[in-house]
XYZ file of C-alpha atoms in Angstrom:
118
model
C -0.144 0.186 0.321
C 3.003 2.293 0.294
C 6.737 2.092 -0.628
C 9.531 3.384 1.483
C 12.328 4.115 -0.754
C 15.495 4.256 1.915
C 18.525 5.937 0.806
C 22.105 6.541 2.289
C 21.610 10.117 2.025
C 25.892 10.183 3.183
C 26.997 8.723 -0.055
C 27.011 10.451 -3.432
C 24.889 8.359 -5.735
C 22.230 9.120 -8.423
C 19.296 8.689 -7.083
C 16.162 8.084 -9.667
C 12.444 7.424 -8.380
C 11.258 3.980 -8.786
C 8.182 4.013 -11.353
C 5.222 2.684 -9.475
C 1.588 3.464 -9.056
C 1.820 3.015 -5.261
C 2.243 5.926 -2.659
C 6.055 6.750 -1.984
C 7.960 8.327 0.629
C 11.964 8.718 0.001
C 13.329 8.066 3.178
C 17.203 9.678 3.168
C 18.333 8.131 6.262
C 21.856 9.091 7.929
C 21.002 12.938 8.324
C 23.253 12.607 11.346
C 26.263 12.865 9.030
C 27.368 15.334 6.206
C 24.679 15.279 3.941
C 25.869 14.306 0.196
C 22.719 14.405 -1.628
C 20.828 17.729 -1.722
C 17.101 18.023 -1.906
C 18.011 19.728 -5.842
C 19.574 16.670 -6.607
C 17.255 14.210 -6.589
C 13.806 13.839 -8.769
C 11.228 13.677 -5.662
C 8.590 16.000 -5.121
C 9.641 17.774 -1.598
C 6.464 16.043 -0.311
C 7.753 12.622 -1.239
C 10.927 13.218 0.919
C 11.821 12.751 4.750
C 15.140 13.158 6.077
C 15.862 10.921 9.051
C 18.637 9.269 11.237
C 18.069 5.484 12.544
C 20.849 6.438 14.884
C 19.810 9.453 16.694
C 15.778 9.516 16.389
C 15.640 12.803 14.243
C 13.035 12.725 11.991
C 11.248 9.980 13.001
C 8.245 11.621 14.069
C 8.010 13.545 10.746
C 8.109 10.041 8.887
C 5.585 8.526 11.199
C 3.381 11.322 10.457
C 3.934 11.078 6.897
C 3.518 6.937 6.676
C 0.025 8.241 8.097
C -0.549 11.129 5.846
C 0.330 9.733 2.403
C -2.466 6.598 2.254
C -4.910 8.413 4.391
C -4.741 6.608 7.474
C -3.832 9.983 10.220
C -7.203 9.383 11.466
C -6.776 5.776 11.882
C -8.461 4.565 15.484
C -7.458 1.090 15.601
C -10.058 0.237 18.593
C -12.793 1.210 16.326
C -14.219 -0.820 13.604
C -13.654 -0.003 10.084
C -15.444 -1.495 7.041
C -12.553 -1.892 4.204
C -15.420 -3.473 1.416
C -18.572 -2.414 0.119
C -19.530 -6.639 1.488
C -18.231 -5.705 4.945
C -20.349 -2.349 5.072
C -23.541 -4.463 3.993
C -22.906 -7.713 6.167
C -22.453 -5.197 9.394
C -26.006 -3.154 8.789
C -27.532 -6.635 8.443
C -26.009 -7.458 11.767
C -26.929 -4.143 13.231
C -30.765 -5.205 11.838
C -30.395 -8.819 13.062
C -32.557 -8.277 16.228
C -31.659 -11.950 18.094
C -28.369 -14.326 17.974
C -30.442 -16.746 15.428
C -30.038 -13.986 12.390
C -26.544 -12.958 13.947
C -24.401 -15.768 13.891
C -24.647 -16.976 10.254
C -24.024 -12.664 9.830
C -20.796 -12.910 12.400
C -19.489 -16.401 10.279
C -20.078 -14.528 6.782
C -18.118 -11.875 8.065
C -15.026 -13.696 9.732
C -14.888 -16.139 7.473
C -16.113 -15.051 3.794
C -14.237 -15.175 0.882
C -11.410 -12.748 0.678
C -11.348 -10.549 -3.037
C -7.467 -9.896 -3.778
């Protein structure tokens, strides 16, 4: 769903963005060292780049925010129900209207064990 393209920014090297249809974040690591790659030398949009230091932790918060922002999950609450497919939405609506355990049990089974579409 998201590509983290990690680059050693302390070594001079030609950086070419990879061709993908997925969101990409270019992570320039080793920002605690002398940077050999300037922003102007890359072909990445500024919104795609994050400079970090895995050693010192600098920039990790910014990277974490970007990881949540780029795919659009910045408000994701892990304890809240999330439907990823129309099938899940329909089953949960039926479950909410079921009214009793007898009607609810097959809906729950279908929701948890239903076929995956990949």
